[in-house]
Amino acid sequence: DAGVIQSPRHEVTEMGQEVTLRCKPISGHNSLFWYRQTMMRGLELLIYFNNNVPIDDSGMPEDRFSAKMPNASFSTLKIQPSEPRDSAVYFCASSRRTDYEQYFGPGTRLTVT
Amino acid sequence: GDSVTQMEGPVTLSEEAFLTINCTYTATGYPSLFWYVQYPGEGLQLLLKATKADDKGSNKGFEATYRKETTSFHLEKGSVQVSDSAVYFCALRDGSARQLTFGSGTQLTVLP
């Protein structure tokens, strides 16, 4: 069974550009999480969805960040406009209702110049 | 609110040395506790977990015991290998919550 799939793996963009990160959770999982990892702040939960509905977005840093989950097999995290301080590794994770273990994707390394 | 405190790294050991990475937590309810491992360039993987007091989680030679009296979940391994070099994260999930609260991570380097 395929794990959590994220794309792109690496993204380099200029300040002010829109960035879209994509995630495909494991089939059958009904919760999806977006995390950001930086040296300064470690691993931060940005938002999570349950059954495609956003449950807690209190970790989203500001209005430039938005996340959607239009169906059970796809989610996006969008940054518009991007800033250099958004440079980080963004992880997507999913879990199923029964055991709650979170399975992480390989991450997207975002660099904003 | 919930929080997890890990010993600061980096930790550097020689192969076959004994490993301890300390982890303590603060939670309002009765949390489940986890250790995740992140190898270079990869996402986090669950290493072991414990869901109630006095439970011992174990996997790949690593162990951790849920100590409610000291609010701790220290990670141990009797003999580390070079392949154990990674970042280790302690985490908790409080009650029925779905989200995890992570510690800051501890970088482990094992030298041959």
PDB file of C-alpha atoms in Angstrom:
ATOM      1  CA  ASP A   1       0.000   0.000   0.000  1.00  0.00           C
ATOM      2  CA  ALA A   2       1.360   3.418  -0.941  1.00  0.00           C
ATOM      3  CA  GLY A   3       2.168   5.789   1.863  1.00  0.00           C
ATOM      4  CA  VAL A   4       1.312   9.463   2.075  1.00  0.00           C
ATOM      5  CA  ILE A   5       2.305  11.153  -1.158  1.00  0.00           C
ATOM      6  CA  GLN A   6       3.423  14.764  -1.300  1.00  0.00           C
ATOM      7  CA  SER A   7       4.344  16.923  -4.248  1.00  0.00           C
ATOM      8  CA  PRO A   8       6.502  18.614  -5.159  1.00  0.00           C
ATOM      9  CA  ARG A   9       9.415  17.311  -3.063  1.00  0.00           C
ATOM     10  CA  HIS A  10      11.305  20.537  -3.553  1.00  0.00           C
ATOM     11  CA  GLU A  11      10.029  23.996  -4.454  1.00  0.00           C
ATOM     12  CA  VAL A  12      12.074  27.131  -4.984  1.00  0.00           C
ATOM     13  CA  THR A  13      10.177  30.320  -5.619  1.00  0.00           C
ATOM     14  CA  GLU A  14      10.570  34.058  -5.396  1.00  0.00           C
ATOM     15  CA  MET A  15       9.019  36.216  -2.747  1.00  0.00           C
ATOM     16  CA  GLY A  16       5.504  37.260  -3.667  1.00  0.00           C
ATOM     17  CA  GLN A  17       4.710  34.189  -5.740  1.00  0.00           C
ATOM     18  CA  GLU A  18       1.908  31.782  -4.980  1.00  0.00           C
ATOM     19  CA  VAL A  19       2.931  28.323  -3.788  1.00  0.00           C
ATOM     20  CA  THR A  20       0.712  25.239  -3.720  1.00  0.00           C
ATOM     21  CA  LEU A  21       1.704  22.085  -1.895  1.00  0.00           C
ATOM     22  CA  ARG A  22      -0.178  18.873  -2.504  1.00  0.00           C
ATOM     23  CA  CYS A  23      -0.903  15.796  -0.435  1.00  0.00           C
ATOM     24  CA  LYS A  24      -2.560  12.455  -1.088  1.00  0.00           C
ATOM     25  CA  PRO A  25      -3.327  10.626   2.172  1.00  0.00           C
ATOM     26  CA  ILE A  26      -3.328   6.889   2.603  1.00  0.00           C
ATOM     27  CA  SER A  27      -6.513   5.352   1.275  1.00  0.00           C
ATOM     28  CA  GLY A  28      -9.041   4.776   4.052  1.00  0.00           C
ATOM     29  CA  HIS A  29      -7.561   7.343   6.384  1.00  0.00           C
ATOM     30  CA  ASN A  30     -10.051   9.967   7.472  1.00  0.00           C
ATOM     31  CA  SER A  31      -7.811  12.509   9.209  1.00  0.00           C
ATOM     32  CA  LEU A  32      -5.193  14.654   7.516  1.00  0.00           C
ATOM     33  CA  PHE A  33      -2.633  16.950   9.097  1.00  0.00           C
ATOM     34  CA  TRP A  34      -0.326  19.663   7.739  1.00  0.00           C
ATOM     35  CA  TYR A  35       2.883  20.414   9.666  1.00  0.00           C
ATOM     36  CA  ARG A  36       5.719  22.863   9.167  1.00  0.00           C
ATOM     37  CA  GLN A  37       9.255  22.073  10.328  1.00  0.00           C
ATOM     38  CA  THR A  38      11.966  24.706  10.833  1.00  0.00           C
ATOM     39  CA  MET A  39      15.162  24.799  12.812  1.00  0.00           C
ATOM     40  CA  MET A  40      13.900  27.675  14.936  1.00  0.00           C
ATOM     41  CA  ARG A  41      10.416  26.424  15.810  1.00  0.00           C
ATOM     42  CA  GLY A  42      10.677  22.677  15.299  1.00  0.00           C
ATOM     43  CA  LEU A  43       7.567  20.807  14.169  1.00  0.00           C
ATOM     44  CA  GLU A  44       4.353  22.858  14.218  1.00  0.00           C
ATOM     45  CA  LEU A  45       0.836  21.682  13.429  1.00  0.00           C
ATOM     46  CA  LEU A  46      -0.746  24.097  10.967  1.00  0.00           C
ATOM     47  CA  ILE A  47      -4.169  22.570  10.396  1.00  0.00           C
ATOM     48  CA  TYR A  48      -5.954  19.259  10.457  1.00  0.00           C
ATOM     49  CA  PHE A  49      -9.019  17.833   8.747  1.00  0.00           C
ATOM     50  CA  ASN A  50     -11.385  15.107   9.796  1.00  0.00           C
ATOM     51  CA  ASN A  51     -13.584  13.599   7.084  1.00  0.00           C
ATOM     52  CA  ASN A  52     -12.498  16.452   4.771  1.00  0.00           C
ATOM     53  CA  VAL A  53     -13.667  19.139   7.206  1.00  0.00           C
ATOM     54  CA  PRO A  54     -11.126  21.535   8.790  1.00  0.00           C
ATOM     55  CA  ILE A  55     -11.235  20.969  12.540  1.00  0.00           C
ATOM     56  CA  ASP A  56      -8.443  23.112  13.929  1.00  0.00           C
ATOM     57  CA  ASP A  57      -6.604  25.771  11.930  1.00  0.00           C
ATOM     58  CA  SER A  58      -5.250  27.678  14.908  1.00  0.00           C
ATOM     59  CA  GLY A  59      -1.700  26.892  13.818  1.00  0.00           C
ATOM     60  CA  MET A  60      -2.033  28.591  10.453  1.00  0.00           C
ATOM     61  CA  PRO A  61       0.351  31.510  10.781  1.00  0.00           C
ATOM     62  CA  GLU A  62      -1.634  34.168   8.941  1.00  0.00           C
ATOM     63  CA  ASP A  63      -4.099  34.855   6.172  1.00  0.00           C
ATOM     64  CA  ARG A  64      -1.502  34.184   3.526  1.00  0.00           C
ATOM     65  CA  PHE A  65      -1.886  30.482   4.318  1.00  0.00           C
ATOM     66  CA  SER A  66      -4.922  28.476   3.306  1.00  0.00           C
ATOM     67  CA  ALA A  67      -5.667  24.761   3.138  1.00  0.00           C
ATOM     68  CA  LYS A  68      -8.378  22.755   1.429  1.00  0.00           C
ATOM     69  CA  MET A  69      -9.462  19.163   1.266  1.00  0.00           C
ATOM     70  CA  PRO A  70     -11.989  18.823  -1.565  1.00  0.00           C
ATOM     71  CA  ASN A  71     -12.212  15.046  -1.218  1.00  0.00           C
ATOM     72  CA  ALA A  72     -10.870  12.172   0.856  1.00  0.00           C
ATOM     73  CA  SER A  73      -7.856  11.620  -1.375  1.00  0.00           C
ATOM     74  CA  PHE A  74      -6.458  15.099  -1.871  1.00  0.00           C
ATOM     75  CA  SER A  75      -5.460  18.195   0.065  1.00  0.00           C
ATOM     76  CA  THR A  76      -3.632  21.398  -0.754  1.00  0.00           C
ATOM     77  CA  LEU A  77      -1.769  23.964   1.299  1.00  0.00           C
ATOM     78  CA  LYS A  78      -1.458  27.320  -0.434  1.00  0.00           C
ATOM     79  CA  ILE A  79       0.719  30.294   0.444  1.00  0.00           C
ATOM     80  CA  GLN A  80      -0.107  33.561  -1.299  1.00  0.00           C
ATOM     81  CA  PRO A  81       1.965  35.678  -1.378  1.00  0.00           C
ATOM     82  CA  SER A  82       5.006  33.729  -0.209  1.00  0.00           C
ATOM     83  CA  GLU A  83       7.734  35.299   1.921  1.00  0.00           C
ATOM     84  CA  PRO A  84      11.299  34.188   2.744  1.00  0.00           C
ATOM     85  CA  ARG A  85      10.268  33.350   6.306  1.00  0.00           C
ATOM     86  CA  ASP A  86       7.943  30.681   4.906  1.00  0.00           C
ATOM     87  CA  SER A  87      10.993  28.634   3.923  1.00  0.00           C
ATOM     88  CA  ALA A  88      10.642  25.304   5.720  1.00  0.00           C
ATOM     89  CA  VAL A  89       9.840  21.647   5.212  1.00  0.00           C
ATOM     90  CA  TYR A  90       6.097  21.049   5.057  1.00  0.00           C
ATOM     91  CA  PHE A  91       4.810  17.624   6.033  1.00  0.00           C
ATOM     92  CA  CYS A  92       1.466  16.045   5.452  1.00  0.00           C
ATOM     93  CA  ALA A  93       0.308  13.160   7.651  1.00  0.00           C
ATOM     94  CA  SER A  94      -2.802  11.020   7.738  1.00  0.00           C
ATOM     95  CA  SER A  95      -4.399   8.682  10.230  1.00  0.00           C
ATOM     96  CA  ARG A  96      -7.394   6.394  10.412  1.00  0.00           C
ATOM     97  CA  ARG A  97     -10.091   6.583  12.980  1.00  0.00           C
ATOM     98  CA  THR A  98      -9.360   3.335  14.735  1.00  0.00           C
ATOM     99  CA  ASP A  99      -5.790   3.684  15.942  1.00  0.00           C
ATOM    100  CA  TYR A 100      -4.902   7.337  15.432  1.00  0.00           C
ATOM    101  CA  GLU A 101      -1.292   6.603  14.455  1.00  0.00           C
ATOM    102  CA  GLN A 102      -0.114   9.324  12.102  1.00  0.00           C
ATOM    103  CA  TYR A 103       1.727   8.346   8.915  1.00  0.00           C
ATOM    104  CA  PHE A 104       3.915  11.080   7.514  1.00  0.00           C
ATOM    105  CA  GLY A 105       4.751  11.878   3.935  1.00  0.00           C
ATOM    106  CA  PRO A 106       8.317  12.622   2.822  1.00  0.00           C
ATOM    107  CA  GLY A 107       7.757  16.375   3.000  1.00  0.00           C
ATOM    108  CA  THR A 108       8.097  19.319   0.638  1.00  0.00           C
ATOM    109  CA  ARG A 109      11.164  21.484   1.104  1.00  0.00           C
ATOM    110  CA  LEU A 110      10.127  25.051   0.280  1.00  0.00           C
ATOM    111  CA  THR A 111      12.669  27.786  -0.323  1.00  0.00           C
ATOM    112  CA  VAL A 112      11.437  31.337  -0.868  1.00  0.00           C
ATOM    113  CA  THR A 113      14.115  33.732  -2.101  1.00  0.00           C
TER     114      THR A 113
ATOM    115  CA  GLY B   1      -1.996  23.446  27.622  1.00  0.00           C
ATOM    116  CA  ASP B   2      -0.219  20.269  26.661  1.00  0.00           C
ATOM    117  CA  SER B   3       3.534  20.325  26.215  1.00  0.00           C
ATOM    118  CA  VAL B   4       6.463  17.969  25.710  1.00  0.00           C
ATOM    119  CA  THR B   5      10.017  18.687  26.826  1.00  0.00           C
ATOM    120  CA  GLN B   6      12.932  16.710  25.427  1.00  0.00           C
ATOM    121  CA  MET B   7      16.566  16.753  26.371  1.00  0.00           C
ATOM    122  CA  GLU B   8      18.439  19.058  24.095  1.00  0.00           C
ATOM    123  CA  GLY B   9      20.861  17.626  21.611  1.00  0.00           C
ATOM    124  CA  PRO B  10      22.783  16.921  19.699  1.00  0.00           C
ATOM    125  CA  VAL B  11      23.766  13.606  21.220  1.00  0.00           C
ATOM    126  CA  THR B  12      26.855  11.843  19.886  1.00  0.00           C
ATOM    127  CA  LEU B  13      27.631   8.259  20.874  1.00  0.00           C
ATOM    128  CA  SER B  14      29.976   5.513  19.808  1.00  0.00           C
ATOM    129  CA  GLU B  15      28.548   2.348  18.329  1.00  0.00           C
ATOM    130  CA  GLU B  16      27.289  -0.119  20.968  1.00  0.00           C
ATOM    131  CA  ALA B  17      26.908   2.599  23.611  1.00  0.00           C
ATOM    132  CA  PHE B  18      23.813   2.887  25.785  1.00  0.00           C
ATOM    133  CA  LEU B  19      21.294   5.535  24.779  1.00  0.00           C
ATOM    134  CA  THR B  20      18.873   7.538  26.884  1.00  0.00           C
ATOM    135  CA  ILE B  21      16.858  10.457  25.548  1.00  0.00           C
ATOM    136  CA  ASN B  22      14.777  12.111  28.232  1.00  0.00           C
ATOM    137  CA  CYS B  23      11.205  13.201  27.673  1.00  0.00           C
ATOM    138  CA  THR B  24       8.749  14.731  30.129  1.00  0.00           C
ATOM    139  CA  TYR B  25       5.258  15.955  29.462  1.00  0.00           C
ATOM    140  CA  THR B  26       2.451  18.132  30.754  1.00  0.00           C
ATOM    141  CA  ALA B  27      -1.115  17.210  29.911  1.00  0.00           C
ATOM    142  CA  THR B  28      -4.569  17.950  31.256  1.00  0.00           C
ATOM    143  CA  GLY B  29      -5.946  14.461  30.750  1.00  0.00           C
ATOM    144  CA  TYR B  30      -4.539  10.967  30.337  1.00  0.00           C
ATOM    145  CA  PRO B  31      -2.412  11.134  27.226  1.00  0.00           C
ATOM    146  CA  SER B  32      -1.029   8.507  24.925  1.00  0.00           C
ATOM    147  CA  LEU B  33       2.727   8.872  24.415  1.00  0.00           C
ATOM    148  CA  PHE B  34       4.818   8.297  21.325  1.00  0.00           C
ATOM    149  CA  TRP B  35       8.344   8.309  20.020  1.00  0.00           C
ATOM    150  CA  TYR B  36       8.826   9.169  16.365  1.00  0.00           C
ATOM    151  CA  VAL B  37      12.081   8.932  14.399  1.00  0.00           C
ATOM    152  CA  GLN B  38      13.092  11.036  11.413  1.00  0.00           C
ATOM    153  CA  TYR B  39      15.911   9.782   9.213  1.00  0.00           C
ATOM    154  CA  PRO B  40      17.714  12.321   7.007  1.00  0.00           C
ATOM    155  CA  GLY B  41      15.550  13.554   4.163  1.00  0.00           C
ATOM    156  CA  GLU B  42      12.498  11.587   5.248  1.00  0.00           C
ATOM    157  CA  GLY B  43       9.250  12.111   7.113  1.00  0.00           C
ATOM    158  CA  LEU B  44       8.618  11.014  10.676  1.00  0.00           C
ATOM    159  CA  GLN B  45       7.967   7.352  11.421  1.00  0.00           C
ATOM    160  CA  LEU B  46       6.343   5.979  14.533  1.00  0.00           C
ATOM    161  CA  LEU B  47       8.963   4.136  16.575  1.00  0.00           C
ATOM    162  CA  LEU B  48       6.915   3.070  19.595  1.00  0.00           C
ATOM    163  CA  LYS B  49       3.980   4.081  21.728  1.00  0.00           C
ATOM    164  CA  ALA B  50       2.312   3.574  25.100  1.00  0.00           C
ATOM    165  CA  THR B  51      -1.297   4.348  25.866  1.00  0.00           C
ATOM    166  CA  LYS B  52      -1.528   4.061  29.648  1.00  0.00           C
ATOM    167  CA  ALA B  53       0.565   4.296  32.786  1.00  0.00           C
ATOM    168  CA  ASP B  54       3.244   1.630  33.259  1.00  0.00           C
ATOM    169  CA  ASP B  55       2.933   0.457  29.646  1.00  0.00           C
ATOM    170  CA  LYS B  56       6.232  -0.206  27.935  1.00  0.00           C
ATOM    171  CA  GLY B  57       6.537   0.469  24.219  1.00  0.00           C
ATOM    172  CA  SER B  58       9.305  -1.299  22.330  1.00  0.00           C
ATOM    173  CA  ASN B  59      10.527  -1.625  18.773  1.00  0.00           C
ATOM    174  CA  LYS B  60      13.872  -2.281  17.031  1.00  0.00           C
ATOM    175  CA  GLY B  61      15.662  -2.558  20.379  1.00  0.00           C
ATOM    176  CA  PHE B  62      14.288   0.769  21.629  1.00  0.00           C
ATOM    177  CA  GLU B  63      12.129   0.924  24.751  1.00  0.00           C
ATOM    178  CA  ALA B  64      10.207   3.555  26.681  1.00  0.00           C
ATOM    179  CA  THR B  65       8.028   3.197  29.782  1.00  0.00           C
ATOM    180  CA  TYR B  66       5.057   5.455  30.519  1.00  0.00           C
ATOM    181  CA  ARG B  67       5.720   6.820  34.026  1.00  0.00           C
ATOM    182  CA  LYS B  68       2.732   8.757  35.254  1.00  0.00           C
ATOM    183  CA  GLU B  69       4.260   9.589  38.638  1.00  0.00           C
ATOM    184  CA  THR B  70       7.184  11.385  37.006  1.00  0.00           C
ATOM    185  CA  THR B  71       5.288  12.383  33.818  1.00  0.00           C
ATOM    186  CA  SER B  72       8.093  10.895  31.771  1.00  0.00           C
ATOM    187  CA  PHE B  73       8.596   8.665  28.732  1.00  0.00           C
ATOM    188  CA  HIS B  74      12.353   8.303  28.340  1.00  0.00           C
ATOM    189  CA  LEU B  75      13.691   6.501  25.276  1.00  0.00           C
ATOM    190  CA  GLU B  76      16.407   3.877  25.807  1.00  0.00           C
ATOM    191  CA  LYS B  77      18.431   1.446  23.751  1.00  0.00           C
ATOM    192  CA  GLY B  78      21.079  -0.848  25.102  1.00  0.00           C
ATOM    193  CA  SER B  79      23.445  -0.819  22.133  1.00  0.00           C
ATOM    194  CA  VAL B  80      23.135   1.783  19.403  1.00  0.00           C
ATOM    195  CA  GLN B  81      24.191   1.309  15.803  1.00  0.00           C
ATOM    196  CA  VAL B  82      25.354   3.775  13.177  1.00  0.00           C
ATOM    197  CA  SER B  83      22.032   3.239  11.420  1.00  0.00           C
ATOM    198  CA  ASP B  84      20.216   4.685  14.474  1.00  0.00           C
ATOM    199  CA  SER B  85      21.546   8.142  13.624  1.00  0.00           C
ATOM    200  CA  ALA B  86      18.427  10.283  13.224  1.00  0.00           C
ATOM    201  CA  VAL B  87      16.275  12.869  14.965  1.00  0.00           C
ATOM    202  CA  TYR B  88      13.983  11.493  17.671  1.00  0.00           C
ATOM    203  CA  PHE B  89      10.728  13.209  18.652  1.00  0.00           C
ATOM    204  CA  CYS B  90       8.677  12.590  21.752  1.00  0.00           C
ATOM    205  CA  ALA B  91       4.960  13.335  21.361  1.00  0.00           C
ATOM    206  CA  LEU B  92       1.669  13.040  23.168  1.00  0.00           C
ATOM    207  CA  ARG B  93      -1.978  12.846  22.227  1.00  0.00           C
ATOM    208  CA  ASP B  94      -4.323  13.988  24.951  1.00  0.00           C
ATOM    209  CA  GLY B  95      -7.535  12.049  25.433  1.00  0.00           C
ATOM    210  CA  SER B  96      -9.682  11.814  22.328  1.00  0.00           C
ATOM    211  CA  ALA B  97      -7.845  14.575  20.500  1.00  0.00           C
ATOM    212  CA  ARG B  98      -6.515  13.673  17.088  1.00  0.00           C
ATOM    213  CA  GLN B  99      -3.598  16.067  16.967  1.00  0.00           C
ATOM    214  CA  LEU B 100      -0.190  15.314  18.417  1.00  0.00           C
ATOM    215  CA  THR B 101       1.946  17.665  20.478  1.00  0.00           C
ATOM    216  CA  PHE B 102       5.621  17.178  19.652  1.00  0.00           C
ATOM    217  CA  GLY B 103       8.803  17.911  21.533  1.00  0.00           C
ATOM    218  CA  SER B 104      11.600  19.824  19.869  1.00  0.00           C
ATOM    219  CA  GLY B 105      13.453  16.724  18.714  1.00  0.00           C
ATOM    220  CA  THR B 106      16.854  15.308  19.657  1.00  0.00           C
ATOM    221  CA  GLN B 107      19.522  14.748  17.028  1.00  0.00           C
ATOM    222  CA  LEU B 108      21.416  11.485  17.590  1.00  0.00           C
ATOM    223  CA  THR B 109      24.674  10.731  15.808  1.00  0.00           C
ATOM    224  CA  VAL B 110      26.294   7.329  16.259  1.00  0.00           C
ATOM    225  CA  LEU B 111      29.943   7.049  15.277  1.00  0.00           C
ATOM    226  CA  PRO B 112      31.536   3.778  14.131  1.00  0.00           C
TER     227      PRO B 112
END
